XYZ file of C-alpha atoms in Angstrom:
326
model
C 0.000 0.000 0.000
C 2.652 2.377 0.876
C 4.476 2.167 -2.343
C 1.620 2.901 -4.145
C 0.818 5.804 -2.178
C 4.075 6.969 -2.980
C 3.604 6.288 -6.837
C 0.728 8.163 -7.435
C 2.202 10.900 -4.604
C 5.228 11.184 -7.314
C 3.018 11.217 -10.077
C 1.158 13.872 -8.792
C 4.172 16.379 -8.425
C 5.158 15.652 -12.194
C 2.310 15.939 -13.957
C 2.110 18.461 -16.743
C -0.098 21.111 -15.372
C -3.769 20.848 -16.453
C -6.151 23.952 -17.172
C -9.932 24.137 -16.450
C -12.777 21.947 -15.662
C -15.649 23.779 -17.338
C -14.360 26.685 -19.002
C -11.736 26.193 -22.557
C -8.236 27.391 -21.757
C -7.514 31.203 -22.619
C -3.942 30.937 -21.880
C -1.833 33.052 -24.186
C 0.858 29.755 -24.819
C -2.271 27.876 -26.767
C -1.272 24.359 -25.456
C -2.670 24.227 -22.243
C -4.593 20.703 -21.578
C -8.347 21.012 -20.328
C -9.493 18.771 -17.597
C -12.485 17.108 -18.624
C -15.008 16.658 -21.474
C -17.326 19.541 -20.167
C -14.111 22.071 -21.345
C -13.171 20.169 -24.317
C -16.827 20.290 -25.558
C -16.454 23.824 -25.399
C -12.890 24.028 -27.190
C -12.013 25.838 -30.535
C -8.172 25.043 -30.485
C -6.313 23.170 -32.319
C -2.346 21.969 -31.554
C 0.116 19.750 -30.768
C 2.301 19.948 -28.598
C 5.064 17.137 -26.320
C 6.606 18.209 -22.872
C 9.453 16.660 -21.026
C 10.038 16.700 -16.916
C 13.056 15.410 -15.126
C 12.937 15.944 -11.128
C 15.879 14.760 -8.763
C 15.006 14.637 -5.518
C 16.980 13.925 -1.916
C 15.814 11.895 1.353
C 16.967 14.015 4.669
C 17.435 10.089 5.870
C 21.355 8.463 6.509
C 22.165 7.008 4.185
C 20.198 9.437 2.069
C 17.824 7.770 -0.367
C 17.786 8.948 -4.394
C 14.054 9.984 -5.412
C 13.931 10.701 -9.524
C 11.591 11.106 -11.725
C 11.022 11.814 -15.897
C 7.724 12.640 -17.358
C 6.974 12.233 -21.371
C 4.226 14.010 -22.177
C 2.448 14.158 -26.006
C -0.956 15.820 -26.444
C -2.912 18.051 -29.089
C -6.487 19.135 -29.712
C -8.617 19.536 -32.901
C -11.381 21.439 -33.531
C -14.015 21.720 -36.725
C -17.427 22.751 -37.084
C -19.350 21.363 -34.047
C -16.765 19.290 -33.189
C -13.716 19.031 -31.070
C -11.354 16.614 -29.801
C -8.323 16.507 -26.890
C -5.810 13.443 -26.667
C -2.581 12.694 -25.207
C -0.047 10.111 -23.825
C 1.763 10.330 -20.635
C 4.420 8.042 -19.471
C 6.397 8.598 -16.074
C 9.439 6.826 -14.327
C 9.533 7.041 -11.252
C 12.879 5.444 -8.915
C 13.167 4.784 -5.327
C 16.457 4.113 -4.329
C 17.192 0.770 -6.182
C 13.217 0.663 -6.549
C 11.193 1.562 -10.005
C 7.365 2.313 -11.182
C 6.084 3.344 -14.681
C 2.748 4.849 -14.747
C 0.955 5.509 -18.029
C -2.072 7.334 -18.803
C -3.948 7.649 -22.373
C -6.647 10.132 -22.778
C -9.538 10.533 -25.637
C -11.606 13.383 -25.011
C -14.817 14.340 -27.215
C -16.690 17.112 -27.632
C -19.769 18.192 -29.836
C -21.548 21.744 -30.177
C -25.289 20.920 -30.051
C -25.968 24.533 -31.068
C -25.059 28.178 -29.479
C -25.694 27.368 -25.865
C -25.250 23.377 -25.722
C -22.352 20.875 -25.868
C -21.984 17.362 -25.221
C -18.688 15.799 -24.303
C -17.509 11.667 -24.269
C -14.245 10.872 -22.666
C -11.850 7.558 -22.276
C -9.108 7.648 -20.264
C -7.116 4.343 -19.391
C -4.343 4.989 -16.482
C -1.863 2.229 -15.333
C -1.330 3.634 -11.679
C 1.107 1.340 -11.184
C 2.425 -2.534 -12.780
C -0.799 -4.315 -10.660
C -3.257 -1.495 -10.720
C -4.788 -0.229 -13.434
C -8.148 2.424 -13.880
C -10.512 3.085 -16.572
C -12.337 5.472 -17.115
C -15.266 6.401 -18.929
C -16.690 9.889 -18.559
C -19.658 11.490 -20.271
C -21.067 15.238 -19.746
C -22.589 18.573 -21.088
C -22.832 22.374 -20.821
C -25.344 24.839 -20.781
C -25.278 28.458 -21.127
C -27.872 30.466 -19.358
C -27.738 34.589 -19.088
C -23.899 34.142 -20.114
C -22.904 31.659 -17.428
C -22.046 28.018 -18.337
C -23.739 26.000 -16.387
C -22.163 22.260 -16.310
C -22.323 18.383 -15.280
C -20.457 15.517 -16.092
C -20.455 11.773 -14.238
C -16.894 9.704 -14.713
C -16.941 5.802 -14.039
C -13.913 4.310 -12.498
C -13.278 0.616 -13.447
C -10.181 -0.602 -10.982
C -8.386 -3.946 -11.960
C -5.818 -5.250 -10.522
C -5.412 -8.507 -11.986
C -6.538 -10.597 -8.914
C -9.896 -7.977 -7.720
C -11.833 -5.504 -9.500
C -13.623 -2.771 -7.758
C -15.517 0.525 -9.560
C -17.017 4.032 -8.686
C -18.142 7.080 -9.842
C -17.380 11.074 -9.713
C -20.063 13.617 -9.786
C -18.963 16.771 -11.214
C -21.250 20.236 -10.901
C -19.945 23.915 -11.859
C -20.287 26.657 -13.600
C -18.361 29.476 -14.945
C -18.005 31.880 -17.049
C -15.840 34.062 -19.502
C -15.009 36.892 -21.882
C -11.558 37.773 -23.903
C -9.446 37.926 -20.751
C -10.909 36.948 -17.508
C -12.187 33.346 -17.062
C -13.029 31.551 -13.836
C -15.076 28.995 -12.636
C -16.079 27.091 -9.791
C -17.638 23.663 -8.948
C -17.888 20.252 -6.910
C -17.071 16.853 -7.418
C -18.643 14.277 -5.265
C -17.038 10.626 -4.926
C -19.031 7.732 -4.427
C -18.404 4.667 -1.810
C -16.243 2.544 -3.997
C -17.260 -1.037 -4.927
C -15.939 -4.781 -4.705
C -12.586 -4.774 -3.953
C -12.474 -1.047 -3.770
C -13.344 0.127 -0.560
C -12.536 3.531 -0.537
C -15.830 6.090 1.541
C -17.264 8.335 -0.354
C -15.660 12.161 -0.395
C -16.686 15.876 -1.158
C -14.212 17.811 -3.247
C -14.888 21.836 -4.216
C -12.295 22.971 -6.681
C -11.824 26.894 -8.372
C -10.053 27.938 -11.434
C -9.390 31.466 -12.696
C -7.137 33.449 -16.007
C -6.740 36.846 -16.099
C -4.929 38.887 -18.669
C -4.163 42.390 -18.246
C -1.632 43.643 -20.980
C 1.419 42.117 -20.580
C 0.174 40.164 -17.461
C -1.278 36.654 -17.566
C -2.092 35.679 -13.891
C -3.071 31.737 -13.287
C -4.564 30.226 -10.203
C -5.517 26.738 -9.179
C -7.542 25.468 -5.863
C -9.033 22.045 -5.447
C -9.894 20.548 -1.769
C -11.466 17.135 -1.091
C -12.185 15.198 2.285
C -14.360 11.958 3.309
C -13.551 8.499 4.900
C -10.506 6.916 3.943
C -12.055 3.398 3.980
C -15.810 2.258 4.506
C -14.804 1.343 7.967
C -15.944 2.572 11.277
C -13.050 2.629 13.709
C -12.147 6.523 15.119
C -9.068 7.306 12.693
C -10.544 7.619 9.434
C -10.042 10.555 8.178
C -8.955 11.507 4.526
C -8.268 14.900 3.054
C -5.905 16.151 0.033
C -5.272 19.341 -1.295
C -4.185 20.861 -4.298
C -3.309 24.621 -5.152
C -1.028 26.527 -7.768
C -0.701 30.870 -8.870
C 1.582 31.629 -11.587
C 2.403 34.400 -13.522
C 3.250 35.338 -17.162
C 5.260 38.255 -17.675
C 6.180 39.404 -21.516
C 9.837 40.631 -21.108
C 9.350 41.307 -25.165
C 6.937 40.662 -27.746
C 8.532 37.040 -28.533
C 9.892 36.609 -25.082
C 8.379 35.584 -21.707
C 9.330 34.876 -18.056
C 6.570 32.836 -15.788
C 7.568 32.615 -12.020
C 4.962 29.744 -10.076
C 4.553 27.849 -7.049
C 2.627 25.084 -6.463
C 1.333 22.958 -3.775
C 0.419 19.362 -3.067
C -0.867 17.925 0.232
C -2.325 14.253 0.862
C -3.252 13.541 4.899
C -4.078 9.575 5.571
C -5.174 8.248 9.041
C -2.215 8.199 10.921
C -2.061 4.489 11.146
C -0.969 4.391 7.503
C 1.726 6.751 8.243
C 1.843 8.051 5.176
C 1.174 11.654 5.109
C 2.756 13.803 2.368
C 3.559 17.733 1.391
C 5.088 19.037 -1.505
C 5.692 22.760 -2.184
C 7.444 23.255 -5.662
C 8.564 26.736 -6.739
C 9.631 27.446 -10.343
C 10.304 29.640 -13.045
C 9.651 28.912 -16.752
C 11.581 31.002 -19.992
C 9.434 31.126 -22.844
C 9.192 31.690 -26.925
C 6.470 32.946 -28.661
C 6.005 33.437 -32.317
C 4.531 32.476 -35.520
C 2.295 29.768 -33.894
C 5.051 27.891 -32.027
C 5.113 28.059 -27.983
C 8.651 26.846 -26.562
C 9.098 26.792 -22.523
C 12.405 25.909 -20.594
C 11.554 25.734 -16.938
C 13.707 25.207 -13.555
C 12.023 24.281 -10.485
C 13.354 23.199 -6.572
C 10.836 21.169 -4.888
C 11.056 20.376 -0.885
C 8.428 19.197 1.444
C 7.716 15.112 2.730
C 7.415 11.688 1.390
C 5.220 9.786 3.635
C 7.040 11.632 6.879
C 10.636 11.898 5.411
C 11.459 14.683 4.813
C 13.145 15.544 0.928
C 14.129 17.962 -1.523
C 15.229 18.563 -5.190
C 15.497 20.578 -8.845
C 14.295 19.617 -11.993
C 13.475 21.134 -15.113
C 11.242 20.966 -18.113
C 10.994 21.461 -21.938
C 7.277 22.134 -23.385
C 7.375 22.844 -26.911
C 4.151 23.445 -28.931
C 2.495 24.622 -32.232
C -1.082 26.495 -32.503
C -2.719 25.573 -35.947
């Protein structure tokens, strides 16, 4: 159990940053990833775009115990007409010492414009959390504009196998949003069901925010999502679940082709203490960017410090995002 706490904890700290829930991406760099279907259905983009992360982290332990990490990321969007589409393929290594995990994730996101104030999105995601779990999922969705908010709802099945037990439940997304030329934001819910089978993970509340403002030269970025419950469908005293996830970051254009974007970012997962696996990561980082004639080029350094499970740790990295806007 622990190591796969700490896979997916590792995972999370890598992952290529992800836009909004509800509302399309406005971000000036074009290759932004949506969340779900309910943005995607919305989207008129179309890129591609790959990203690379390499992260080096340090145990405060004796001996001191190597943490690293590398992230391939390739993803793109299409849109046409009344229809739009978001895929990509992400594939991490992740090493422990003289341990090692690969997770994998492949995305399909649909979306189709009904008419001015309707869309409909379909999604299929298949993530390999680890080498003996894997999750599907299968998420489906719409969006409704009333008075110039977007009002939206989307339900996302999650099939767990692990080769010897199968378990399965669902997430109930609600929000709504709204946006013009340079301000978007929105804000929602996402309520997890009791899981089923083998999967007995209690059911948990989640409220999340999003926001992009531009202003000029400015392009400010923020990202807040909070979710508690039960750990397990279980009744003893120490039960208690919570993670949180929060990032600001901000775009400055040092030229017309040339831009600086200073970050920081936040991850937080608290477990009943008789797991005794707790874990905090605060990541601060600075990205160099490129910006003409369609193409989007980042080159980003980052120092990340915080605790694994209760040991303490800390590290750089950096990352190359490269992109083109069709």
């Amino acid at each position: 159990m622990k190591k796969l706490i700490s896979t997916v904890a590792l995972a999370a700290i890598s992952t290529t940053a992800y836009a909004n829930v509800l509302m399309p991406e406005i971000s000036r760099d074009g290759k932004t990833r949506n969340t779900s279907v309910l943005a995607v259905s919305q989207e008129k983009r179309s890129f591609i775009a790959s990203n690379y992360l390499s992260q080096s982290l340090e145990t405060d332990t004796v001996p001191a115990v190597d943490v690293d990490l590398s992230q391939l990321n390739m993803f793109g969007a299409f849109s046409a007409n009344n229809f739009s589409f978001e895929g990509s393929y992400q594939k991490q290594d992740i090493e422990i010492g003289a341990a090692d995990a690969d997770v994998k994730r492949l995305d399909a996101l649909f979306g189709f414009r009904v008419n001015k104030s309707l869309t409909l999105g379909l999604g299929l995601t298949e993530n390999e959390l680890s080498t003996a779990l894997d999750d599907t999922i299968i998420e489906a969705g719409g969006t409704l504009v009333v008075n110039g908010t977007t009002l939206g709802a989307s339900l996302a099945h999650h099939m767990l196998d692990s080769g010897t037990a199968e378990g399965d439940y669902t997430v109930l997304t609600m929000a709504f949003g709204k946006q013009v030329k340079d301000l978007s934001w929105e804000t929602g819910i996402q309520y997890s069901t009791k899981g089923n089978d083998s999967y007995t993970a209690d059911s948990r509340l989640g409220v999340f925010g999003n926001v992009t403002k531009i202003s000029g030269n400015l392009e400010l970025d923020a990202r807040f999502k909070y979710e508690y419950g039960d750990y397990l469908q279980s009744n003893i005293s120490d039960n208690d679940y919570s993670s949180l996830e929060m990032s600001v970051d901000a775009e400055f254009l040092v030229t017309p082709v040339f831009y600086v974007t200073p970050g920081l970012e936040y991850t937080m997962t608290s477990l009943p203490d008789y797991i005794d696996a707790d874990t905090g990561i605060l990541t601060a980082k600075v990205d160099l960017g490129y910006r003409a004639n369609n193409l989007d080029g980042t080159f980003g350094l980052n120092y990340a410090t915080g605790e694994l499970e209760g040991i303490d740790l800390d590290g750089i990295g950096f990352n190359l995002n490269v992109g083109y806007n069709f």
